[in-house]
């Protein structure tokens, strides 16, 4: 505490100010976390799904029109995930992966939500069209 | 030397140091790939220092000249708008907190770091007409806090090392 007082020449009692700093930083971080939580809970619906296989984009499909996409992966296309888009939601209807987690996942529709099939390296993510991060140089 | 002349020379010196720090920082590799805007903000050490030793007006002048020179040298004019919005909001918040006297330079600088980003995001929201940058703000607030701690500590050390009679 005494050391702190030396490094803050403008402070009358450095220890007190140091404690205020900690409280202030904590308050800022808590507020931001709450803000983040709000954003997470109230995020809007996306309007397209992006399917990537092993990091490469497999396809992009609009959530507005119902359709069925067969995502065939693996060396001999032996691995299959059936992606169904229906009523603005996307879900995996059936899959040949051993764990079946993706097929058991609830339908997704909100921006940023995703279904991942680890065995087939398939990632299905909902996003908002043209919501590329703006190129800000700061 | 007349006090006004001395002050002008010292502020010029501070501006020059801020520019050198900005140049040094521009040579560092980006801290995180893919996320623009995450910087330590080394020149802000000087801004914090000038704010404490001279005052709000002097800090604003140094900050403005720094922004102008940096954007001409390393950036572009679009970035200047964001930078200015961030710098002045940050400076205003820091000046108010400094007046309130319940935070040390570290806390003041954290607020400055956070509001620097807030100002930039607000400017971007206005210019781009999107409200989708909220997520970005959360990331930038956390990094702004960390860099604010660093900048504030450096500023406090410099204030301790440079005697008041010198500057």
PDB file of C-alpha atoms in Angstrom, chain B:
ATOM      1  CA  UNK B   1      12.845  31.390 -20.903  1.00  0.00           C
ATOM      2  CA  UNK B   2       9.330  32.738 -20.859  1.00  0.00           C
ATOM      3  CA  UNK B   3       6.892  30.318 -19.233  1.00  0.00           C
ATOM      4  CA  UNK B   4       4.690  30.265 -22.325  1.00  0.00           C
ATOM      5  CA  UNK B   5       7.650  29.402 -24.558  1.00  0.00           C
ATOM      6  CA  UNK B   6       8.780  26.700 -22.178  1.00  0.00           C
ATOM      7  CA  UNK B   7       5.326  25.216 -22.062  1.00  0.00           C
ATOM      8  CA  UNK B   8       5.068  25.223 -25.837  1.00  0.00           C
ATOM      9  CA  UNK B   9       8.422  23.492 -26.154  1.00  0.00           C
ATOM     10  CA  UNK B  10       7.525  20.881 -23.549  1.00  0.00           C
ATOM     11  CA  UNK B  11       4.157  20.143 -25.161  1.00  0.00           C
ATOM     12  CA  UNK B  12       5.916  19.804 -28.504  1.00  0.00           C
ATOM     13  CA  UNK B  13       8.301  17.356 -26.895  1.00  0.00           C
ATOM     14  CA  UNK B  14       5.403  15.382 -25.454  1.00  0.00           C
ATOM     15  CA  UNK B  15       3.714  15.266 -28.865  1.00  0.00           C
ATOM     16  CA  UNK B  16       6.933  14.019 -30.428  1.00  0.00           C
ATOM     17  CA  UNK B  17       7.264  11.264 -27.813  1.00  0.00           C
ATOM     18  CA  UNK B  18       3.632  10.283 -28.403  1.00  0.00           C
ATOM     19  CA  UNK B  19       4.337  10.001 -32.130  1.00  0.00           C
ATOM     20  CA  UNK B  20       7.418   7.865 -31.554  1.00  0.00           C
ATOM     21  CA  UNK B  21       5.405   5.596 -29.276  1.00  0.00           C
ATOM     22  CA  UNK B  22       2.711   5.315 -31.936  1.00  0.00           C
ATOM     23  CA  UNK B  23       5.352   4.411 -34.499  1.00  0.00           C
ATOM     24  CA  UNK B  24       6.840   1.794 -32.175  1.00  0.00           C
ATOM     25  CA  UNK B  25       3.414   0.363 -31.580  1.00  0.00           C
ATOM     26  CA  UNK B  26       2.686   0.194 -35.301  1.00  0.00           C
ATOM     27  CA  UNK B  27       5.722  -2.063 -35.666  1.00  0.00           C
ATOM     28  CA  UNK B  28       4.547  -4.529 -33.026  1.00  0.00           C
ATOM     29  CA  UNK B  29       2.705  -7.557 -34.378  1.00  0.00           C
ATOM     30  CA  UNK B  30      -1.065  -7.489 -33.812  1.00  0.00           C
ATOM     31  CA  UNK B  31      -1.990  -8.945 -30.454  1.00  0.00           C
ATOM     32  CA  UNK B  32      -4.935 -10.885 -31.802  1.00  0.00           C
ATOM     33  CA  UNK B  33      -5.344 -11.806 -35.410  1.00  0.00           C
ATOM     34  CA  UNK B  34      -8.661 -11.021 -36.986  1.00  0.00           C
ATOM     35  CA  UNK B  35      -9.845  -8.538 -34.393  1.00  0.00           C
ATOM     36  CA  UNK B  36      -8.957  -5.026 -35.453  1.00  0.00           C
ATOM     37  CA  UNK B  37      -8.696  -2.206 -32.986  1.00  0.00           C
ATOM     38  CA  UNK B  38      -6.979  -4.017 -30.154  1.00  0.00           C
ATOM     39  CA  UNK B  39      -3.978  -1.978 -29.224  1.00  0.00           C
ATOM     40  CA  UNK B  40      -2.195  -1.071 -26.047  1.00  0.00           C
ATOM     41  CA  UNK B  41      -2.304   2.586 -26.954  1.00  0.00           C
ATOM     42  CA  UNK B  42       1.231   3.490 -25.907  1.00  0.00           C
ATOM     43  CA  UNK B  43       0.811   7.182 -26.909  1.00  0.00           C
ATOM     44  CA  UNK B  44      -1.931   7.424 -24.303  1.00  0.00           C
ATOM     45  CA  UNK B  45       0.762   7.237 -21.634  1.00  0.00           C
ATOM     46  CA  UNK B  46       1.815  10.686 -22.777  1.00  0.00           C
ATOM     47  CA  UNK B  47      -1.768  11.907 -22.903  1.00  0.00           C
ATOM     48  CA  UNK B  48      -2.352  10.780 -19.321  1.00  0.00           C
ATOM     49  CA  UNK B  49       0.900  12.430 -18.295  1.00  0.00           C
ATOM     50  CA  UNK B  50       0.030  15.740 -19.999  1.00  0.00           C
ATOM     51  CA  UNK B  51      -3.475  15.621 -18.529  1.00  0.00           C
ATOM     52  CA  UNK B  52      -2.050  15.334 -15.029  1.00  0.00           C
ATOM     53  CA  UNK B  53       0.843  17.752 -15.380  1.00  0.00           C
ATOM     54  CA  UNK B  54      -0.728  20.411 -17.606  1.00  0.00           C
ATOM     55  CA  UNK B  55      -4.476  20.003 -17.891  1.00  0.00           C
ATOM     56  CA  UNK B  56      -7.384  19.078 -20.105  1.00  0.00           C
ATOM     57  CA  UNK B  57      -6.838  21.732 -22.760  1.00  0.00           C
ATOM     58  CA  UNK B  58      -3.156  20.920 -23.217  1.00  0.00           C
ATOM     59  CA  UNK B  59      -3.869  17.188 -23.331  1.00  0.00           C
ATOM     60  CA  UNK B  60      -6.561  17.785 -25.943  1.00  0.00           C
ATOM     61  CA  UNK B  61      -4.165  19.780 -28.127  1.00  0.00           C
ATOM     62  CA  UNK B  62      -1.407  17.159 -27.865  1.00  0.00           C
ATOM     63  CA  UNK B  63      -3.926  14.402 -28.527  1.00  0.00           C
ATOM     64  CA  UNK B  64      -5.355  16.179 -31.575  1.00  0.00           C
ATOM     65  CA  UNK B  65      -1.972  16.879 -33.170  1.00  0.00           C
ATOM     66  CA  UNK B  66      -0.915  13.308 -32.458  1.00  0.00           C
ATOM     67  CA  UNK B  67      -4.056  11.915 -34.107  1.00  0.00           C
ATOM     68  CA  UNK B  68      -3.643  14.147 -37.132  1.00  0.00           C
ATOM     69  CA  UNK B  69       0.023  13.260 -37.588  1.00  0.00           C
ATOM     70  CA  UNK B  70      -0.501   9.535 -36.985  1.00  0.00           C
ATOM     71  CA  UNK B  71      -3.330   9.285 -39.472  1.00  0.00           C
ATOM     72  CA  UNK B  72      -1.286  11.115 -42.096  1.00  0.00           C
ATOM     73  CA  UNK B  73       1.719   8.900 -41.488  1.00  0.00           C
ATOM     74  CA  UNK B  74       0.327   5.431 -40.859  1.00  0.00           C
ATOM     75  CA  UNK B  75      -3.415   5.475 -41.263  1.00  0.00           C
ATOM     76  CA  UNK B  76      -6.153   6.931 -43.357  1.00  0.00           C
ATOM     77  CA  UNK B  77      -8.601   9.753 -42.922  1.00  0.00           C
ATOM     78  CA  UNK B  78     -11.522   7.463 -42.198  1.00  0.00           C
ATOM     79  CA  UNK B  79      -9.631   6.077 -39.247  1.00  0.00           C
ATOM     80  CA  UNK B  80      -9.006   9.633 -38.099  1.00  0.00           C
ATOM     81  CA  UNK B  81     -12.721  10.181 -37.483  1.00  0.00           C
ATOM     82  CA  UNK B  82     -12.930   7.097 -35.285  1.00  0.00           C
ATOM     83  CA  UNK B  83      -9.736   7.959 -33.501  1.00  0.00           C
ATOM     84  CA  UNK B  84     -10.785  11.522 -32.795  1.00  0.00           C
ATOM     85  CA  UNK B  85     -14.181  10.454 -31.480  1.00  0.00           C
ATOM     86  CA  UNK B  86     -12.495   7.911 -29.219  1.00  0.00           C
ATOM     87  CA  UNK B  87      -9.725  10.205 -28.073  1.00  0.00           C
ATOM     88  CA  UNK B  88     -11.959  13.092 -27.117  1.00  0.00           C
ATOM     89  CA  UNK B  89     -14.598  11.058 -25.334  1.00  0.00           C
ATOM     90  CA  UNK B  90     -11.807   9.301 -23.463  1.00  0.00           C
ATOM     91  CA  UNK B  91     -10.105  12.573 -22.572  1.00  0.00           C
ATOM     92  CA  UNK B  92     -13.335  14.130 -21.357  1.00  0.00           C
ATOM     93  CA  UNK B  93     -14.114  11.161 -19.120  1.00  0.00           C
ATOM     94  CA  UNK B  94     -10.571  11.126 -17.769  1.00  0.00           C
ATOM     95  CA  UNK B  95     -10.678  14.858 -17.006  1.00  0.00           C
ATOM     96  CA  UNK B  96     -13.965  14.494 -15.118  1.00  0.00           C
ATOM     97  CA  UNK B  97     -12.725  11.483 -13.128  1.00  0.00           C
ATOM     98  CA  UNK B  98      -9.465  13.241 -12.354  1.00  0.00           C
ATOM     99  CA  UNK B  99     -11.410  16.225 -10.982  1.00  0.00           C
ATOM    100  CA  UNK B 100     -13.465  13.906  -8.791  1.00  0.00           C
ATOM    101  CA  UNK B 101     -10.260  12.742  -7.124  1.00  0.00           C
ATOM    102  CA  UNK B 102     -11.395   9.308  -6.081  1.00  0.00           C
ATOM    103  CA  UNK B 103      -9.303   7.335  -8.545  1.00  0.00           C
ATOM    104  CA  UNK B 104      -5.564   7.127  -9.018  1.00  0.00           C
ATOM    105  CA  UNK B 105      -4.104   7.672 -12.506  1.00  0.00           C
ATOM    106  CA  UNK B 106      -4.498   3.929 -13.093  1.00  0.00           C
ATOM    107  CA  UNK B 107      -8.261   3.995 -12.577  1.00  0.00           C
ATOM    108  CA  UNK B 108      -8.588   7.205 -14.574  1.00  0.00           C
ATOM    109  CA  UNK B 109      -6.614   5.634 -17.387  1.00  0.00           C
ATOM    110  CA  UNK B 110      -8.785   2.507 -17.337  1.00  0.00           C
ATOM    111  CA  UNK B 111     -11.840   4.703 -17.817  1.00  0.00           C
ATOM    112  CA  UNK B 112      -9.972   6.468 -20.586  1.00  0.00           C
ATOM    113  CA  UNK B 113      -9.129   3.185 -22.291  1.00  0.00           C
ATOM    114  CA  UNK B 114     -12.707   1.940 -22.079  1.00  0.00           C
ATOM    115  CA  UNK B 115     -14.248   5.184 -23.306  1.00  0.00           C
ATOM    116  CA  UNK B 116     -11.727   5.452 -26.106  1.00  0.00           C
ATOM    117  CA  UNK B 117     -13.286   2.313 -27.512  1.00  0.00           C
ATOM    118  CA  UNK B 118     -16.813   3.421 -26.688  1.00  0.00           C
ATOM    119  CA  UNK B 119     -16.234   6.631 -28.644  1.00  0.00           C
ATOM    120  CA  UNK B 120     -14.869   4.728 -31.609  1.00  0.00           C
ATOM    121  CA  UNK B 121     -17.740   2.287 -31.642  1.00  0.00           C
ATOM    122  CA  UNK B 122     -20.273   5.102 -31.352  1.00  0.00           C
ATOM    123  CA  UNK B 123     -18.633   6.897 -34.274  1.00  0.00           C
ATOM    124  CA  UNK B 124     -18.672   3.670 -36.273  1.00  0.00           C
ATOM    125  CA  UNK B 125     -22.339   3.088 -35.430  1.00  0.00           C
ATOM    126  CA  UNK B 126     -23.227   6.580 -36.624  1.00  0.00           C
ATOM    127  CA  UNK B 127     -21.097   6.426 -39.767  1.00  0.00           C
ATOM    128  CA  UNK B 128     -22.033   2.890 -40.771  1.00  0.00           C
ATOM    129  CA  UNK B 129     -25.607   3.127 -39.543  1.00  0.00           C
ATOM    130  CA  UNK B 130     -25.535  -0.240 -37.823  1.00  0.00           C
ATOM    131  CA  UNK B 131     -26.231  -1.233 -34.277  1.00  0.00           C
ATOM    132  CA  UNK B 132     -24.568  -4.603 -34.754  1.00  0.00           C
ATOM    133  CA  UNK B 133     -21.286  -3.524 -33.207  1.00  0.00           C
ATOM    134  CA  UNK B 134     -22.413  -4.238 -29.674  1.00  0.00           C
ATOM    135  CA  UNK B 135     -20.553  -7.520 -29.447  1.00  0.00           C
ATOM    136  CA  UNK B 136     -17.423  -5.800 -30.508  1.00  0.00           C
ATOM    137  CA  UNK B 137     -17.805  -3.255 -27.744  1.00  0.00           C
ATOM    138  CA  UNK B 138     -17.734  -5.989 -25.127  1.00  0.00           C
ATOM    139  CA  UNK B 139     -14.452  -7.367 -26.385  1.00  0.00           C
ATOM    140  CA  UNK B 140     -12.994  -3.902 -26.696  1.00  0.00           C
ATOM    141  CA  UNK B 141     -14.077  -2.925 -23.200  1.00  0.00           C
ATOM    142  CA  UNK B 142     -12.169  -5.819 -21.708  1.00  0.00           C
ATOM    143  CA  UNK B 143      -9.056  -5.108 -23.745  1.00  0.00           C
ATOM    144  CA  UNK B 144      -9.480  -1.396 -23.035  1.00  0.00           C
ATOM    145  CA  UNK B 145      -9.464  -2.140 -19.321  1.00  0.00           C
ATOM    146  CA  UNK B 146      -6.282  -4.170 -19.581  1.00  0.00           C
ATOM    147  CA  UNK B 147      -4.489  -1.604 -21.717  1.00  0.00           C
ATOM    148  CA  UNK B 148      -5.805   1.157 -19.436  1.00  0.00           C
ATOM    149  CA  UNK B 149      -4.170  -0.510 -16.442  1.00  0.00           C
ATOM    150  CA  UNK B 150      -0.896  -0.745 -18.339  1.00  0.00           C
ATOM    151  CA  UNK B 151      -1.055   2.842 -19.597  1.00  0.00           C
ATOM    152  CA  UNK B 152      -2.033   4.157 -16.173  1.00  0.00           C
ATOM    153  CA  UNK B 153       0.808   2.329 -14.441  1.00  0.00           C
ATOM    154  CA  UNK B 154       3.312   3.645 -16.994  1.00  0.00           C
ATOM    155  CA  UNK B 155       1.908   7.150 -16.629  1.00  0.00           C
ATOM    156  CA  UNK B 156       2.142   6.969 -12.847  1.00  0.00           C
ATOM    157  CA  UNK B 157       5.750   5.757 -13.042  1.00  0.00           C
ATOM    158  CA  UNK B 158       6.683   8.562 -15.448  1.00  0.00           C
ATOM    159  CA  UNK B 159       5.020  11.140 -13.192  1.00  0.00           C
ATOM    160  CA  UNK B 160       7.018   9.801 -10.292  1.00  0.00           C
ATOM    161  CA  UNK B 161      10.302   9.810 -12.210  1.00  0.00           C
ATOM    162  CA  UNK B 162      10.049  13.231 -13.855  1.00  0.00           C
ATOM    163  CA  UNK B 163      10.220  15.902 -11.156  1.00  0.00           C
ATOM    164  CA  UNK B 164       7.527  18.544 -11.148  1.00  0.00           C
ATOM    165  CA  UNK B 165      10.024  21.385 -11.430  1.00  0.00           C
ATOM    166  CA  UNK B 166      11.214  19.938 -14.722  1.00  0.00           C
ATOM    167  CA  UNK B 167       7.833  19.689 -16.367  1.00  0.00           C
TER     168      UNK B 167
END
